[in-house]
PDB file of C-alpha atoms and ligand atoms in Angstrom:
ATOM      1  CA  MET A  58     140.992 112.572 105.156  1.00  0.00           C
ATOM      2  CA  ILE A  59     140.589 111.155 108.641  1.00  0.00           C
ATOM      3  CA  GLU A  60     137.558 108.965 109.282  1.00  0.00           C
ATOM      4  CA  ILE A  61     136.737 108.034 112.851  1.00  0.00           C
ATOM      5  CA  GLU A  62     134.097 105.408 113.252  1.00  0.00           C
ATOM      6  CA  ASN A  63     132.373 104.098 116.392  1.00  0.00           C
ATOM      7  CA  LEU A  64     135.289 104.911 118.694  1.00  0.00           C
ATOM      8  CA  TRP A  65     135.183 103.623 122.284  1.00  0.00           C
ATOM      9  CA  LYS A  66     137.793 104.449 124.913  1.00  0.00           C
ATOM     10  CA  SER A  67     137.749 103.951 128.659  1.00  0.00           C
ATOM     11  CA  PHE A  68     140.219 104.011 131.529  1.00  0.00           C
ATOM     12  CA  ASN A  69     139.124 101.360 134.032  1.00  0.00           C
ATOM     13  CA  SER A  70     135.530 102.299 134.882  1.00  0.00           C
ATOM     14  CA  ASN A  71     135.814 105.765 133.338  1.00  0.00           C
ATOM     15  CA  GLN A  72     134.065 105.542 129.959  1.00  0.00           C
ATOM     16  CA  VAL A  73     135.432 108.526 128.009  1.00  0.00           C
ATOM     17  CA  LEU A  74     134.421 107.932 124.375  1.00  0.00           C
ATOM     18  CA  THR A  75     131.266 105.988 123.585  1.00  0.00           C
ATOM     19  CA  GLY A  76     130.946 105.368 119.871  1.00  0.00           C
ATOM     20  CA  LEU A  77     132.343 108.654 118.577  1.00  0.00           C
ATOM     21  CA  GLN A  78     131.950 109.375 114.851  1.00  0.00           C
ATOM     22  CA  LEU A  79     133.914 112.124 113.117  1.00  0.00           C
ATOM     23  CA  ASN A  80     135.285 112.866 109.661  1.00  0.00           C
ATOM     24  CA  ILE A  81     138.030 115.419 109.121  1.00  0.00           C
ATOM     25  CA  HIS A  82     138.283 116.695 105.574  1.00  0.00           C
ATOM     26  CA  ASP A  83     141.450 117.632 103.721  1.00  0.00           C
ATOM     27  CA  GLY A  84     142.388 121.281 104.076  1.00  0.00           C
ATOM     28  CA  GLU A  85     139.829 122.123 106.730  1.00  0.00           C
ATOM     29  CA  SER A  86     140.444 123.601 110.114  1.00  0.00           C
ATOM     30  CA  LEU A  87     138.280 121.700 112.572  1.00  0.00           C
ATOM     31  CA  VAL A  88     137.770 122.947 116.110  1.00  0.00           C
ATOM     32  CA  VAL A  89     136.820 120.538 118.895  1.00  0.00           C
ATOM     33  CA  ILE A  90     135.243 122.089 121.975  1.00  0.00           C
ATOM     34  CA  GLY A  91     134.040 120.289 125.077  1.00  0.00           C
ATOM     35  CA  LYS A  92     134.231 120.700 128.815  1.00  0.00           C
ATOM     36  CA  SER A  93     137.282 119.729 130.841  1.00  0.00           C
ATOM     37  CA  GLY A  94     137.595 115.950 131.051  1.00  0.00           C
ATOM     38  CA  SER A  95     135.281 115.291 128.092  1.00  0.00           C
ATOM     39  CA  GLY A  96     138.074 113.489 126.230  1.00  0.00           C
ATOM     40  CA  LYS A  97     139.449 116.089 123.797  1.00  0.00           C
ATOM     41  CA  SER A  98     143.118 115.359 124.502  1.00  0.00           C
ATOM     42  CA  VAL A  99     142.359 111.631 124.543  1.00  0.00           C
ATOM     43  CA  LEU A 100     140.814 111.966 121.078  1.00  0.00           C
ATOM     44  CA  LEU A 101     143.956 113.654 119.703  1.00  0.00           C
ATOM     45  CA  LYS A 102     146.185 110.989 121.254  1.00  0.00           C
ATOM     46  CA  LEU A 103     144.028 108.230 119.743  1.00  0.00           C
ATOM     47  CA  MET A 104     144.390 109.882 116.322  1.00  0.00           C
ATOM     48  CA  ILE A 105     148.154 109.412 116.316  1.00  0.00           C
ATOM     49  CA  GLY A 106     148.091 106.017 118.015  1.00  0.00           C
ATOM     50  CA  LEU A 107     149.505 107.161 121.370  1.00  0.00           C
ATOM     51  CA  LEU A 108     146.444 105.528 122.949  1.00  0.00           C
ATOM     52  CA  LYS A 109     144.526 102.466 121.760  1.00  0.00           C
ATOM     53  CA  PRO A 110     140.728 102.363 121.697  1.00  0.00           C
ATOM     54  CA  GLU A 111     138.731  99.319 122.832  1.00  0.00           C
ATOM     55  CA  ARG A 112     136.641  99.489 119.726  1.00  0.00           C
ATOM     56  CA  GLY A 113     136.316 101.445 116.497  1.00  0.00           C
ATOM     57  CA  LYS A 114     138.275 102.533 113.474  1.00  0.00           C
ATOM     58  CA  ILE A 115     140.539 105.495 112.802  1.00  0.00           C
ATOM     59  CA  ARG A 116     141.328 105.699 109.105  1.00  0.00           C
ATOM     60  CA  ILE A 117     144.048 108.056 107.946  1.00  0.00           C
ATOM     61  CA  GLU A 118     143.842 108.190 104.144  1.00  0.00           C
ATOM     62  CA  ARG A 119     141.836 104.935 104.249  1.00  0.00           C
ATOM     63  CA  GLU A 120     144.427 103.123 106.378  1.00  0.00           C
ATOM     64  CA  ASP A 121     143.078 101.987 109.750  1.00  0.00           C
ATOM     65  CA  ILE A 122     145.678 102.749 112.435  1.00  0.00           C
ATOM     66  CA  VAL A 123     143.883 100.772 115.169  1.00  0.00           C
ATOM     67  CA  GLY A 124     145.878  97.588 115.673  1.00  0.00           C
ATOM     68  CA  MET A 125     148.730  98.854 113.511  1.00  0.00           C
ATOM     69  CA  GLY A 126     152.258  97.790 114.484  1.00  0.00           C
ATOM     70  CA  PHE A 127     154.859 100.228 115.788  1.00  0.00           C
ATOM     71  CA  ARG A 128     156.764 100.688 112.498  1.00  0.00           C
ATOM     72  CA  ASP A 129     153.684 101.410 110.391  1.00  0.00           C
ATOM     73  CA  LEU A 130     152.411 103.737 113.082  1.00  0.00           C
ATOM     74  CA  GLN A 131     155.726 105.626 113.045  1.00  0.00           C
ATOM     75  CA  LYS A 132     155.281 106.225 109.311  1.00  0.00           C
ATOM     76  CA  ILE A 133     151.746 107.521 109.818  1.00  0.00           C
ATOM     77  CA  ARG A 134     152.877 109.765 112.682  1.00  0.00           C
ATOM     78  CA  ARG A 135     155.344 111.519 110.408  1.00  0.00           C
ATOM     79  CA  ARG A 136     152.380 113.007 108.562  1.00  0.00           C
ATOM     80  CA  PHE A 137     151.325 114.734 111.794  1.00  0.00           C
ATOM     81  CA  GLY A 138     152.557 117.742 113.673  1.00  0.00           C
ATOM     82  CA  PHE A 139     151.449 117.945 117.280  1.00  0.00           C
ATOM     83  CA  VAL A 140     151.333 121.127 119.359  1.00  0.00           C
ATOM     84  CA  PHE A 141     150.915 119.926 122.926  1.00  0.00           C
ATOM     85  CA  GLN A 142     148.776 121.414 125.686  1.00  0.00           C
ATOM     86  CA  ALA A 143     151.970 122.442 127.514  1.00  0.00           C
ATOM     87  CA  ALA A 144     154.624 123.454 124.970  1.00  0.00           C
ATOM     88  CA  ALA A 145     156.617 120.287 125.860  1.00  0.00           C
ATOM     89  CA  LEU A 146     159.991 121.594 124.730  1.00  0.00           C
ATOM     90  CA  PHE A 147     163.191 119.903 125.856  1.00  0.00           C
ATOM     91  CA  ASP A 148     164.740 122.296 128.378  1.00  0.00           C
ATOM     92  CA  SER A 149     168.293 121.094 127.802  1.00  0.00           C
ATOM     93  CA  LEU A 150     168.083 121.742 124.049  1.00  0.00           C
ATOM     94  CA  THR A 151     168.233 125.107 122.300  1.00  0.00           C
ATOM     95  CA  VAL A 152     165.289 126.414 120.305  1.00  0.00           C
ATOM     96  CA  ALA A 153     166.991 125.337 117.056  1.00  0.00           C
ATOM     97  CA  GLU A 154     167.681 121.846 118.425  1.00  0.00           C
ATOM     98  CA  ASN A 155     164.063 121.519 119.574  1.00  0.00           C
ATOM     99  CA  VAL A 156     162.713 122.563 116.179  1.00  0.00           C
ATOM    100  CA  GLY A 157     165.167 120.304 114.323  1.00  0.00           C
ATOM    101  CA  LEU A 158     164.615 117.192 116.425  1.00  0.00           C
ATOM    102  CA  ALA A 159     162.236 115.285 114.140  1.00  0.00           C
ATOM    103  CA  LEU A 160     163.930 116.643 111.011  1.00  0.00           C
ATOM    104  CA  ARG A 161     167.245 115.134 112.104  1.00  0.00           C
ATOM    105  CA  LYS A 162     165.582 111.863 113.065  1.00  0.00           C
ATOM    106  CA  PHE A 163     163.452 111.277 109.980  1.00  0.00           C
ATOM    107  CA  PHE A 164     164.913 113.310 107.107  1.00  0.00           C
ATOM    108  CA  HIS A 165     168.191 112.491 105.433  1.00  0.00           C
ATOM    109  CA  TYR A 166     169.012 116.136 104.928  1.00  0.00           C
ATOM    110  CA  SER A 167     172.448 117.736 104.957  1.00  0.00           C
ATOM    111  CA  GLU A 168     173.193 119.827 108.054  1.00  0.00           C
ATOM    112  CA  GLY A 169     172.953 122.979 105.926  1.00  0.00           C
ATOM    113  CA  LYS A 170     169.489 122.044 104.692  1.00  0.00           C
ATOM    114  CA  ILE A 171     168.320 121.246 108.210  1.00  0.00           C
ATOM    115  CA  GLU A 172     169.541 124.599 109.477  1.00  0.00           C
ATOM    116  CA  HIS A 173     167.835 126.336 106.585  1.00  0.00           C
ATOM    117  CA  ARG A 174     164.532 124.623 107.377  1.00  0.00           C
ATOM    118  CA  ILE A 175     164.849 125.517 111.082  1.00  0.00           C
ATOM    119  CA  ARG A 176     165.376 129.194 110.171  1.00  0.00           C
ATOM    120  CA  GLU A 177     162.432 129.057 107.775  1.00  0.00           C
ATOM    121  CA  CYS A 178     160.095 127.650 110.466  1.00  0.00           C
ATOM    122  CA  LEU A 179     161.273 130.125 113.095  1.00  0.00           C
ATOM    123  CA  ALA A 180     160.672 132.959 110.634  1.00  0.00           C
ATOM    124  CA  PHE A 181     157.164 131.628 110.012  1.00  0.00           C
ATOM    125  CA  VAL A 182     156.355 131.985 113.717  1.00  0.00           C
ATOM    126  CA  ASP A 183     158.136 135.347 113.957  1.00  0.00           C
ATOM    127  CA  LEU A 184     161.050 134.105 116.026  1.00  0.00           C
ATOM    128  CA  GLU A 185     164.008 134.884 113.791  1.00  0.00           C
ATOM    129  CA  GLY A 186     167.224 134.943 115.743  1.00  0.00           C
ATOM    130  CA  ALA A 187     165.955 132.824 118.656  1.00  0.00           C
ATOM    131  CA  GLU A 188     167.919 129.739 117.500  1.00  0.00           C
ATOM    132  CA  ASN A 189     170.412 129.667 120.352  1.00  0.00           C
ATOM    133  CA  LYS A 190     168.080 130.502 123.205  1.00  0.00           C
ATOM    134  CA  TYR A 191     166.999 127.895 125.746  1.00  0.00           C
ATOM    135  CA  PRO A 192     163.300 127.340 126.592  1.00  0.00           C
ATOM    136  CA  ALA A 193     163.852 128.760 130.104  1.00  0.00           C
ATOM    137  CA  GLU A 194     164.714 132.117 128.503  1.00  0.00           C
ATOM    138  CA  LEU A 195     161.403 132.311 126.604  1.00  0.00           C
ATOM    139  CA  SER A 196     157.969 133.626 127.574  1.00  0.00           C
ATOM    140  CA  GLY A 197     154.935 131.308 127.480  1.00  0.00           C
ATOM    141  CA  GLY A 198     153.809 132.728 124.133  1.00  0.00           C
ATOM    142  CA  MET A 199     157.266 132.294 122.613  1.00  0.00           C
ATOM    143  CA  LYS A 200     157.380 128.687 123.813  1.00  0.00           C
ATOM    144  CA  LYS A 201     154.050 128.032 122.117  1.00  0.00           C
ATOM    145  CA  ARG A 202     155.412 129.506 118.891  1.00  0.00           C
ATOM    146  CA  VAL A 203     158.517 127.314 119.103  1.00  0.00           C
ATOM    147  CA  GLY A 204     156.090 124.393 119.569  1.00  0.00           C
ATOM    148  CA  VAL A 205     154.346 125.423 116.337  1.00  0.00           C
ATOM    149  CA  ALA A 206     157.687 125.783 114.505  1.00  0.00           C
ATOM    150  CA  ARG A 207     158.651 122.302 115.652  1.00  0.00           C
ATOM    151  CA  ALA A 208     155.302 120.870 114.565  1.00  0.00           C
ATOM    152  CA  ILE A 209     155.539 122.301 111.038  1.00  0.00           C
ATOM    153  CA  ALA A 210     159.245 121.551 110.490  1.00  0.00           C
ATOM    154  CA  THR A 211     158.661 118.129 108.936  1.00  0.00           C
ATOM    155  CA  TYR A 212     156.054 119.368 106.427  1.00  0.00           C
ATOM    156  CA  PRO A 213     153.107 117.588 108.083  1.00  0.00           C
ATOM    157  CA  GLN A 214     149.852 117.048 106.282  1.00  0.00           C
ATOM    158  CA  TYR A 215     147.918 117.297 109.555  1.00  0.00           C
ATOM    159  CA  ILE A 216     148.559 119.480 112.583  1.00  0.00           C
ATOM    160  CA  LEU A 217     146.889 118.805 115.909  1.00  0.00           C
ATOM    161  CA  PHE A 218     146.728 121.662 118.416  1.00  0.00           C
ATOM    162  CA  ASP A 219     145.807 120.926 122.021  1.00  0.00           C
ATOM    163  CA  GLU A 220     144.580 124.177 123.610  1.00  0.00           C
ATOM    164  CA  PRO A 221     147.040 126.435 121.815  1.00  0.00           C
ATOM    165  CA  THR A 222     145.824 129.657 123.462  1.00  0.00           C
ATOM    166  CA  THR A 223     145.150 128.491 127.025  1.00  0.00           C
ATOM    167  CA  GLY A 224     147.107 130.443 129.607  1.00  0.00           C
ATOM    168  CA  LEU A 225     148.089 133.253 127.225  1.00  0.00           C
ATOM    169  CA  ASP A 226     147.118 136.926 127.479  1.00  0.00           C
ATOM    170  CA  PRO A 227     144.586 138.070 124.816  1.00  0.00           C
ATOM    171  CA  GLU A 228     147.162 139.664 122.528  1.00  0.00           C
ATOM    172  CA  THR A 229     149.534 136.696 122.606  1.00  0.00           C
ATOM    173  CA  ALA A 230     146.575 134.342 122.149  1.00  0.00           C
ATOM    174  CA  GLU A 231     145.536 136.355 119.093  1.00  0.00           C
ATOM    175  CA  ASN A 232     149.067 135.952 117.674  1.00  0.00           C
ATOM    176  CA  ILE A 233     148.689 132.197 117.943  1.00  0.00           C
ATOM    177  CA  ASN A 234     145.229 132.325 116.328  1.00  0.00           C
ATOM    178  CA  GLN A 235     146.641 134.305 113.401  1.00  0.00           C
ATOM    179  CA  LEU A 236     149.459 131.776 113.111  1.00  0.00           C
ATOM    180  CA  ILE A 237     146.935 128.948 112.796  1.00  0.00           C
ATOM    181  CA  VAL A 238     145.002 130.913 110.154  1.00  0.00           C
ATOM    182  CA  LYS A 239     148.260 131.611 108.284  1.00  0.00           C
ATOM    183  CA  LEU A 240     149.108 127.900 108.324  1.00  0.00           C
ATOM    184  CA  LYS A 241     145.776 127.108 106.735  1.00  0.00           C
ATOM    185  CA  ASN A 242     146.149 129.817 104.099  1.00  0.00           C
ATOM    186  CA  GLU A 243     149.806 129.421 103.197  1.00  0.00           C
ATOM    187  CA  MET A 244     150.452 125.718 103.655  1.00  0.00           C
ATOM    188  CA  GLU A 245     148.015 123.047 102.646  1.00  0.00           C
ATOM    189  CA  VAL A 246     147.565 121.599 106.087  1.00  0.00           C
ATOM    190  CA  THR A 247     144.533 120.094 107.733  1.00  0.00           C
ATOM    191  CA  SER A 248     144.286 121.210 111.322  1.00  0.00           C
ATOM    192  CA  VAL A 249     142.426 119.999 114.352  1.00  0.00           C
ATOM    193  CA  VAL A 250     142.299 122.540 117.157  1.00  0.00           C
ATOM    194  CA  VAL A 251     141.103 121.576 120.633  1.00  0.00           C
ATOM    195  CA  THR A 252     140.100 124.569 122.696  1.00  0.00           C
ATOM    196  CA  HIS A 253     137.566 126.037 125.086  1.00  0.00           C
ATOM    197  CA  ASP A 254     138.446 129.542 123.961  1.00  0.00           C
ATOM    198  CA  MET A 255     135.433 130.480 121.797  1.00  0.00           C
ATOM    199  CA  HIS A 256     137.128 133.535 120.334  1.00  0.00           C
ATOM    200  CA  SER A 257     139.894 131.257 119.105  1.00  0.00           C
ATOM    201  CA  ALA A 258     137.329 128.700 117.862  1.00  0.00           C
ATOM    202  CA  PHE A 259     135.502 131.348 115.820  1.00  0.00           C
ATOM    203  CA  THR A 260     138.747 132.837 114.488  1.00  0.00           C
ATOM    204  CA  VAL A 261     140.446 129.653 113.299  1.00  0.00           C
ATOM    205  CA  GLY A 262     137.599 127.185 112.690  1.00  0.00           C
ATOM    206  CA  ASP A 263     135.928 126.327 109.392  1.00  0.00           C
ATOM    207  CA  ARG A 264     133.836 123.896 111.376  1.00  0.00           C
ATOM    208  CA  ILE A 265     133.237 123.411 115.087  1.00  0.00           C
ATOM    209  CA  VAL A 266     132.214 120.200 116.835  1.00  0.00           C
ATOM    210  CA  LEU A 267     131.208 119.733 120.464  1.00  0.00           C
ATOM    211  CA  LEU A 268     132.388 116.623 122.297  1.00  0.00           C
ATOM    212  CA  HIS A 269     129.894 115.694 124.996  1.00  0.00           C
ATOM    213  CA  ASP A 270     129.137 112.419 126.797  1.00  0.00           C
ATOM    214  CA  GLY A 271     131.642 110.533 124.668  1.00  0.00           C
ATOM    215  CA  LYS A 272     130.246 111.558 121.301  1.00  0.00           C
ATOM    216  CA  ILE A 273     130.192 114.437 118.847  1.00  0.00           C
ATOM    217  CA  GLU A 274     126.946 115.985 120.009  1.00  0.00           C
ATOM    218  CA  VAL A 275     126.828 119.078 117.815  1.00  0.00           C
ATOM    219  CA  GLU A 276     128.460 120.107 114.558  1.00  0.00           C
ATOM    220  CA  GLY A 277     128.309 123.341 112.582  1.00  0.00           C
ATOM    221  CA  SER A 278     130.023 126.298 110.976  1.00  0.00           C
ATOM    222  CA  PRO A 279     131.029 129.149 113.315  1.00  0.00           C
ATOM    223  CA  THR A 280     127.927 131.057 112.142  1.00  0.00           C
ATOM    224  CA  GLU A 281     125.660 128.098 112.883  1.00  0.00           C
ATOM    225  CA  ILE A 282     127.247 127.485 116.288  1.00  0.00           C
ATOM    226  CA  ARG A 283     126.785 131.148 117.309  1.00  0.00           C
ATOM    227  CA  LYS A 284     123.030 130.782 116.745  1.00  0.00           C
ATOM    228  CA  MET A 285     122.587 127.443 118.473  1.00  0.00           C
ATOM    229  CA  VAL A 286     120.288 127.174 121.462  1.00  0.00           C
ATOM    230  CA  HIS A 287     121.679 123.766 122.463  1.00  0.00           C
ATOM    231  CA  PRO A 288     122.285 123.924 126.257  1.00  0.00           C
ATOM    232  CA  GLU A 289     125.845 122.560 126.097  1.00  0.00           C
ATOM    233  CA  VAL A 290     126.781 125.020 123.324  1.00  0.00           C
ATOM    234  CA  GLN A 291     125.171 127.835 125.338  1.00  0.00           C
ATOM    235  CA  LYS A 292     127.543 127.124 128.234  1.00  0.00           C
ATOM    236  CA  PHE A 293     130.468 127.954 125.953  1.00  0.00           C
ATOM    237  CA  LEU A 294     128.765 130.920 124.310  1.00  0.00           C
ATOM    238  CA  ILE A 295     127.817 132.562 127.614  1.00  0.00           C
ATOM    239  CA  GLY A 296     131.453 132.818 128.648  1.00  0.00           C
ATOM    240  CA  TYR A 297     132.323 134.080 125.173  1.00  0.00           C
ATOM    241  CA  THR A 298     129.632 136.766 125.132  1.00  0.00           C
ATOM    242  CA  LEU A 299     130.638 137.989 128.605  1.00  0.00           C
ATOM    243  CA  ASN A 300     134.239 138.318 127.439  1.00  0.00           C
ATOM    244  CA  GLN A 301     133.152 140.525 124.553  1.00  0.00           C
ATOM    245  CA  TYR A 302     132.126 143.349 126.902  1.00  0.00           C
TER     246      TYR A 302
HETATM  247  N1  ATP B  37     146.382 108.064 130.602  1.00  0.00           N
HETATM  248  C1  ATP B  37     145.241 108.143 131.264  1.00  0.00           C
HETATM  249  N2  ATP B  37     144.958 107.258 132.259  1.00  0.00           N
HETATM  250  C2  ATP B  37     143.788 107.307 132.928  1.00  0.00           C
HETATM  251  N3  ATP B  37     142.819 108.218 132.680  1.00  0.00           N
HETATM  252  C3  ATP B  37     143.040 109.111 131.725  1.00  0.00           C
HETATM  253  C4  ATP B  37     144.253 109.128 130.960  1.00  0.00           C
HETATM  254  N4  ATP B  37     144.184 110.129 130.068  1.00  0.00           N
HETATM  255  C5  ATP B  37     142.997 110.721 130.260  1.00  0.00           C
HETATM  256  N5  ATP B  37     142.302 110.117 131.247  1.00  0.00           N
HETATM  257  C6  ATP B  37     140.947 110.482 131.683  1.00  0.00           C
HETATM  258  O1  ATP B  37     140.114 110.605 130.537  1.00  0.00           O
HETATM  259  C7  ATP B  37     139.212 111.696 130.672  1.00  0.00           C
HETATM  260  C8  ATP B  37     139.381 112.637 129.504  1.00  0.00           C
HETATM  261  O2  ATP B  37     140.637 113.274 129.604  1.00  0.00           O
HETATM  262  P1  ATP B  37     141.160 114.359 128.581  1.00  0.00           P
HETATM  263  O3  ATP B  37     142.544 114.692 128.994  1.00  0.00           O
HETATM  264  O4  ATP B  37     140.968 113.883 127.200  1.00  0.00           O
HETATM  265  O5  ATP B  37     140.171 115.569 128.859  1.00  0.00           O
HETATM  266  P2  ATP B  37     140.104 116.967 128.108  1.00  0.00           P
HETATM  267  O6  ATP B  37     138.779 117.049 127.435  1.00  0.00           O
HETATM  268  O7  ATP B  37     141.314 117.120 127.257  1.00  0.00           O
HETATM  269  O8  ATP B  37     140.127 117.987 129.330  1.00  0.00           O
HETATM  270  P3  ATP B  37     140.889 119.420 129.488  1.00  0.00           P
HETATM  271  O9  ATP B  37     140.016 120.407 128.786  1.00  0.00           O
HETATM  272  O10 ATP B  37     140.905 119.627 130.969  1.00  0.00           O
HETATM  273  O11 ATP B  37     142.271 119.298 128.898  1.00  0.00           O
HETATM  274  C9  ATP B  37     139.496 112.313 132.028  1.00  0.00           C
HETATM  275  O12 ATP B  37     138.558 111.803 132.939  1.00  0.00           O
HETATM  276  C10 ATP B  37     140.891 111.829 132.371  1.00  0.00           C
HETATM  277  O13 ATP B  37     141.049 111.709 133.741  1.00  0.00           O
HETATM  278 MG1   MG B  38     143.027 118.343 127.325  1.00  0.00          MG
END
């Protein structure tokens, strides 16, 4: 369980989060929507200690990571997989090397076991046989899938997705959505998915929250969100409804 309490974050005079409260329950798939610049990526970075808040608590399994030292933070981070907004693969490394990076760093596995795990994760994202390719040889959708394979390689308890479907065509985006659903069903992970793609939000989310003016302004199940007349939610739904026709 992740408990976020009274979180404040600013950059100089830009006040991004203003007392945000949010609990993320074990096994759920939580979607965070919010307009560009509302602080969604900042929130994810705060959750793994890549940024420090001015105020507030972020408890991961009851342990507050705010003010935690580097070593303790490293241990906490190992429980997380992170799929970045851009796939963020290392161009000079092969697909297999990218996927195995954290495994080699943190797990004392034999080379054979590492290679087995890499194959397993690539199979999960439907990329068998892509081990020796370089990122430059992959399409955008394939890069995203390698990013997912890398994020799951170390058996994380939590996976954070930052706009996993942005910039993909509808069919490729749907592949990624189904991958997120499969992760929830087949592995016992808790996921947090940041997106402004409402189709994706409704497909993968058990619960959807709207980040607005530095706080969680609205919270509900996909069914509840669809019916909401809240003006900020409407802005997202209008685009969604138009895309349906
Ligand atoms: N490292 C940083 N230094 C200074 N300002 C930052 C930094 N990171 C984020 N910001 C600012 O914080 C605000 C929130 O940024 P964030 O990236 O979280 O937005 P977002 O909701 O993820 O937007 P998008 O949907 O466009 O990705 C923005 O105004 C941004 O300029
Ligand atoms: Mg962002």
